[in-house]
CSV table of C-alpha atoms and ligand atoms in Angstrom, one decimal:
chain,number,residue,atom,x,y,z
A,704,MET,CA,0.0,0.1,0.1
A,705,ARG,CA,2.8,2.6,1.0
A,706,ARG,CA,5.6,2.6,-1.4
A,707,PRO,CA,8.9,2.0,0.5
A,708,ILE,CA,11.3,5.2,0.6
A,709,ILE,CA,15.0,4.6,1.4
A,710,VAL,CA,17.3,7.6,1.6
A,711,GLY,CA,21.1,7.9,2.2
A,712,ASN,CA,22.0,10.8,4.6
A,713,TRP,CA,25.7,11.4,3.8
A,714,LYS,CA,26.0,14.0,6.7
A,715,MET,CA,29.3,15.8,6.4
A,716,HIS,CA,31.1,13.3,3.9
A,717,LYS,CA,32.3,13.3,0.5
A,718,THR,CA,33.8,16.1,-1.8
A,719,THR,CA,32.0,16.8,-4.9
A,720,ALA,CA,34.4,14.5,-6.9
A,721,GLU,CA,33.8,11.7,-4.4
A,722,ALA,CA,30.1,12.2,-4.4
A,723,VAL,CA,29.7,12.1,-8.1
A,724,ALA,CA,31.9,9.0,-8.2
A,725,LEU,CA,29.4,7.4,-5.5
A,726,VAL,CA,26.1,8.3,-7.4
A,727,ASN,CA,27.5,6.9,-10.6
A,728,ALA,CA,28.3,3.6,-9.1
A,729,LEU,CA,25.1,3.6,-7.2
A,730,ARG,CA,23.1,4.5,-10.3
A,731,ALA,CA,24.5,1.6,-12.3
A,732,SER,CA,24.0,-0.9,-9.4
A,733,VAL,CA,20.3,-0.1,-8.7
A,734,THR,CA,18.9,-0.3,-12.1
A,735,GLN,CA,16.9,-3.4,-11.3
A,736,VAL,CA,15.1,-2.0,-8.2
A,737,GLN,CA,11.6,-0.7,-9.3
A,738,ASP,CA,9.3,-0.6,-6.4
A,739,VAL,CA,11.2,1.5,-4.0
A,740,ASP,CA,11.9,5.4,-4.0
A,741,ILE,CA,15.6,6.0,-3.5
A,742,GLY,CA,17.3,9.4,-2.6
A,743,VAL,CA,20.6,10.5,-1.6
A,744,ALA,CA,21.3,13.5,0.6
A,745,PRO,CA,24.9,14.8,-0.3
A,746,PRO,CA,26.4,18.0,1.5
A,747,PHE,CA,25.3,21.3,0.0
A,748,THR,CA,28.5,21.6,-2.0
A,749,ALA,CA,27.8,18.4,-3.9
A,750,LEU,CA,24.1,18.8,-4.5
A,751,MET,CA,24.3,20.4,-7.9
A,752,ALA,CA,26.9,17.9,-9.3
A,753,VAL,CA,24.8,15.0,-8.0
A,754,ALA,CA,21.7,16.1,-9.4
A,755,GLU,CA,23.4,16.5,-12.7
A,756,ALA,CA,24.8,13.0,-12.5
A,757,LEU,CA,21.4,11.5,-11.6
A,758,ARG,CA,19.6,13.4,-14.3
A,759,GLY,CA,17.2,10.9,-16.2
A,760,SER,CA,17.4,8.2,-13.4
A,761,ARG,CA,14.8,7.5,-10.7
A,762,LEU,CA,17.0,8.5,-7.9
A,763,PHE,CA,16.2,11.9,-6.2
A,764,VAL,CA,18.3,14.3,-4.6
A,765,VAL,CA,17.7,15.5,-1.0
A,766,ALA,CA,19.2,18.3,1.0
A,767,GLN,CA,20.1,17.8,4.7
A,768,ASN,CA,18.8,21.1,5.9
A,769,MET,CA,17.6,24.5,4.9
A,770,HIS,CA,16.6,28.0,6.4
A,771,TRP,CA,12.9,29.0,6.8
A,772,GLU,CA,13.2,32.4,5.2
A,773,PRO,CA,13.0,32.8,1.4
A,774,GLN,CA,16.0,35.2,1.3
A,775,GLY,CA,17.8,37.8,3.3
A,776,ALA,CA,20.8,38.6,5.6
A,777,PHE,CA,21.4,35.1,6.8
A,778,THR,CA,25.1,34.5,6.4
A,779,GLY,CA,25.9,31.0,5.7
A,780,GLU,CA,22.3,29.8,5.3
A,781,ILE,CA,20.5,28.1,2.3
A,782,SER,CA,16.9,28.7,1.1
A,783,ALA,CA,14.3,26.3,-0.2
A,784,ALA,CA,14.2,28.0,-3.6
A,785,MET,CA,18.1,27.7,-3.9
A,786,LEU,CA,17.5,24.0,-3.4
A,787,THR,CA,14.6,23.3,-5.9
A,788,GLY,CA,16.6,25.7,-8.3
A,789,ILE,CA,19.3,23.0,-8.5
A,790,GLY,CA,17.0,20.0,-8.6
A,791,CYS,CA,16.3,18.9,-4.9
A,792,THR,CA,13.0,17.6,-4.5
A,793,ARG,CA,13.2,16.7,-0.9
A,794,VAL,CA,14.9,18.1,2.3
A,795,ILE,CA,15.7,16.6,5.7
A,796,ILE,CA,14.4,18.7,8.7
A,797,GLY,CA,15.3,18.4,12.4
A,798,HIS,CA,17.8,15.6,12.1
A,799,SER,CA,18.9,14.9,15.7
A,800,GLU,CA,22.3,16.2,15.0
A,801,ARG,CA,20.9,19.6,14.0
A,802,ARG,CA,18.8,19.6,17.2
A,803,GLN,CA,21.9,18.5,19.3
A,804,TYR,CA,24.7,20.6,17.9
A,805,PHE,CA,22.9,23.4,16.2
A,806,ALA,CA,20.3,24.4,18.6
A,807,GLU,CA,17.2,23.5,16.4
A,808,THR,CA,13.9,23.2,18.4
A,809,ASP,CA,10.5,21.9,17.5
A,810,ALA,CA,9.7,25.7,16.8
A,811,THR,CA,12.4,26.1,14.1
A,812,VAL,CA,11.8,22.7,12.9
A,813,ASN,CA,8.1,23.7,12.2
A,814,LYS,CA,9.2,27.0,10.5
A,815,LYS,CA,11.5,25.0,8.3
A,816,LEU,CA,8.7,22.3,7.4
A,817,ARG,CA,6.3,25.1,6.5
A,818,ALA,CA,8.7,26.8,4.3
A,819,ALA,CA,9.9,23.8,2.5
A,820,LEU,CA,6.1,22.8,1.8
A,821,ASN,CA,5.4,26.3,0.4
A,822,ALA,CA,8.4,26.1,-1.8
A,823,GLN,CA,7.3,22.5,-3.3
A,824,LEU,CA,10.2,20.8,-1.5
A,825,ASP,CA,9.0,17.6,0.3
A,826,PRO,CA,10.3,17.3,3.9
A,827,LEU,CA,11.6,14.4,5.7
A,828,LEU,CA,10.8,15.4,9.5
A,829,CYS,CA,13.1,13.6,11.9
A,830,ILE,CA,12.1,12.7,15.3
A,831,GLY,CA,13.7,10.4,18.1
A,832,GLU,CA,14.4,10.0,21.8
A,833,THR,CA,17.8,9.8,23.6
A,834,LEU,CA,18.8,6.7,25.7
A,835,ASP,CA,17.9,8.5,28.8
A,836,GLN,CA,14.5,9.3,27.7
A,837,ARG,CA,13.9,5.7,26.6
A,838,GLU,CA,15.2,4.3,29.7
A,839,GLY,CA,13.0,6.9,31.8
A,840,ASN,CA,9.9,5.7,29.9
A,841,ALA,CA,9.4,9.1,28.2
A,842,THR,CA,9.8,7.8,24.6
A,843,PHE,CA,6.3,8.3,23.6
A,844,SER,CA,5.7,11.7,25.3
A,845,VAL,CA,8.9,12.9,23.7
A,846,LEU,CA,7.8,11.8,20.3
A,847,GLU,CA,4.4,13.1,20.7
A,848,GLN,CA,5.7,16.5,21.5
A,849,GLN,CA,8.1,16.4,18.6
A,850,VAL,CA,5.3,15.3,16.4
A,851,ARG,CA,2.5,17.8,17.6
A,852,HIS,CA,4.8,20.9,17.7
A,853,GLY,CA,6.8,20.0,14.4
A,854,LEU,CA,3.6,19.6,12.7
A,855,ALA,CA,1.7,22.6,14.1
A,856,ASP,CA,-0.4,24.5,11.4
A,857,ILE,CA,0.5,21.9,8.7
A,858,ALA,CA,-2.7,21.3,6.8
A,859,ALA,CA,-3.9,17.8,5.8
A,860,GLU,CA,-3.3,18.6,2.0
A,861,SER,CA,0.4,19.4,2.9
A,862,MET,CA,0.7,16.4,5.2
A,863,ALA,CA,0.6,13.9,2.5
A,864,ARG,CA,3.9,15.1,1.2
A,865,VAL,CA,5.6,14.8,4.5
A,866,VAL,CA,7.7,11.7,5.3
A,867,ILE,CA,8.5,11.0,9.0
A,868,ALA,CA,11.9,9.5,9.9
A,869,TYR,CA,11.9,7.9,13.4
A,870,GLU,CA,15.5,7.9,14.4
A,871,PRO,CA,16.3,6.8,17.9
A,872,ILE,CA,19.4,8.9,19.0
A,873,TRP,CA,20.9,5.9,20.7
A,874,ALA,CA,20.9,3.9,17.6
A,875,ILE,CA,22.6,6.6,15.4
A,876,GLY,CA,26.1,5.6,14.4
A,877,THR,CA,26.3,3.4,17.3
A,878,GLY,CA,25.7,0.0,15.7
A,879,LYS,CA,22.8,-0.5,17.9
A,880,THR,CA,19.8,-0.9,15.8
A,881,ALA,CA,16.3,-0.8,17.3
A,882,THR,CA,14.9,-4.2,17.2
A,883,PRO,CA,12.2,-4.8,14.5
A,884,THR,CA,9.6,-5.1,17.6
A,885,GLN,CA,10.8,-1.7,19.0
A,886,ALA,CA,10.6,0.0,15.7
A,887,GLN,CA,7.2,-1.2,14.9
A,888,GLU,CA,6.0,-0.3,18.3
A,889,VAL,CA,7.1,3.4,17.9
A,890,HIS,CA,5.9,3.5,14.2
A,891,ALA,CA,2.4,2.2,15.1
A,892,PHE,CA,2.4,4.9,17.9
A,893,ILE,CA,3.3,7.7,15.4
A,894,ARG,CA,0.6,6.5,12.9
A,895,SER,CA,-2.0,6.5,15.6
A,896,LEU,CA,-0.9,10.0,16.6
A,897,LEU,CA,-1.2,11.1,13.0
A,898,GLY,CA,-4.6,9.7,12.8
A,899,GLU,CA,-5.7,11.8,15.9
A,900,LEU,CA,-4.4,14.8,14.1
A,901,TYR,CA,-5.2,14.1,10.4
A,902,GLY,CA,-7.7,11.2,10.5
A,903,LYS,CA,-7.0,7.5,9.9
A,904,ALA,CA,-7.2,7.6,6.1
A,905,LEU,CA,-4.4,10.1,5.8
A,906,ALA,CA,-2.4,8.5,8.5
A,907,ASP,CA,-2.4,5.4,6.7
A,908,GLU,CA,-0.9,7.1,3.6
A,909,VAL,CA,2.1,8.7,5.5
A,910,ARG,CA,5.4,6.9,5.1
A,911,ILE,CA,7.4,6.4,8.3
A,912,GLN,CA,11.1,5.6,7.8
A,913,TYR,CA,13.3,4.0,10.4
A,914,GLY,CA,16.9,5.4,10.9
A,915,GLY,CA,19.6,4.2,13.2
A,916,SER,CA,22.6,1.8,12.2
A,917,VAL,CA,20.5,0.4,9.3
A,918,ASN,CA,22.6,-2.0,7.3
A,919,ALA,CA,22.4,-4.7,4.6
A,920,GLY,CA,22.0,-7.4,7.4
A,921,ASN,CA,19.1,-5.6,9.2
A,922,ILE,CA,17.1,-3.9,6.6
A,923,GLN,CA,15.1,-7.1,5.6
A,924,THR,CA,13.6,-7.7,9.1
A,925,LEU,CA,12.8,-4.0,9.8
A,926,MET,CA,11.0,-3.8,6.5
A,927,THR,CA,8.8,-6.9,7.4
A,928,GLN,CA,7.2,-4.7,10.0
A,929,PRO,CA,3.8,-3.4,8.9
A,930,ASP,CA,4.4,0.2,9.9
A,931,VAL,CA,8.0,0.4,8.8
A,932,ASP,CA,8.0,1.9,5.3
A,933,GLY,CA,11.6,2.8,4.6
A,934,ALA,CA,14.8,3.8,6.1
A,935,LEU,CA,17.1,6.8,6.6
A,936,VAL,CA,20.6,5.4,6.4
A,937,GLY,CA,23.8,7.0,7.3
A,938,GLY,CA,27.1,5.2,7.6
A,939,ALA,CA,25.9,2.4,5.2
A,940,SER,CA,25.0,4.8,2.5
A,941,LEU,CA,28.5,6.1,2.0
A,942,GLU,CA,29.5,3.1,-0.2
A,943,ALA,CA,27.6,2.3,-3.4
A,944,SER,CA,27.6,-1.5,-2.8
A,945,SER,CA,26.3,-1.6,0.9
A,946,PHE,CA,23.5,1.0,0.1
A,947,ALA,CA,22.6,-0.8,-3.2
A,948,GLN,CA,22.2,-3.9,-1.0
A,949,ILE,CA,20.0,-2.1,1.3
A,950,VAL,CA,17.6,-0.6,-1.4
A,951,SER,CA,17.5,-4.2,-3.0
A,952,PHE,CA,16.1,-5.7,0.2
A,953,GLN,CA,13.7,-8.5,-0.5
A,954,ARG,CA,10.0,-8.1,0.6
A,955,GLY,CA,9.0,-10.7,3.0
B,1334,13P,P1,23.7,5.7,10.8
B,1334,13P,O1,22.8,4.8,9.9
B,1334,13P,O2,25.1,6.0,10.6
B,1334,13P,O3,23.4,5.2,12.3
B,1334,13P,O4,22.9,7.2,10.9
B,1334,13P,C1,21.6,7.2,10.9
B,1334,13P,C2,21.2,8.6,10.6
B,1334,13P,O5,21.3,9.5,11.4
B,1334,13P,C3,20.5,8.8,9.3
B,1334,13P,O6,20.0,10.3,9.2
């Protein structure tokens, strides 16, 4: 029912030359994959070259961040129109690294989300709890706050274009993946919350990705879970062969 969506978040890795070499290899190795939406999120400096290298392919180009204002005196920032102008179709908003190291809050995440939607850029909204929050039984309340505040004033028509990425912070870059059961429990919770906010029919359409130490060995069981609709992949997306294996997962 929901088409899987798998995106590689390269974070602060790859020069432009390295990025182009990676997508050229990736493009060649995923030609057989038909039923999965596949994206890559290179650093800003490589977006244009990657978009050029992927022209005519099914792979789409994602930015890792953006500013909410359309233009102005914001040194070092990038607007939504600058991203669509070079071929980006999606943007990651509110990654936990942005929240943790660059002071992003649910309020700024919400502003970015609305600006992206207005600019015809489809957002991937990242949410996730820390280990302390999980161990303190606060996972659901933390996620509920991130969803409710992150999606404040987002109309139902726009919500259909939002992808949610559940990335438990304790699973990012640690090699500790959430178990398929843990992921499913949270994804089902997020979907029921979306049902409260937007109605069940729309909630059933929204794709919810899992992220956090996804690799070729665990993608398969994660994807067998009914509410896991894809993945946001960090480390394992930095090599064409491992990312190609991930997007080629066999459906159970
Ligand atoms: P890793 O796959 O390296 O754990 O990173 C996950 C992530 O943060 C993707 O956005």
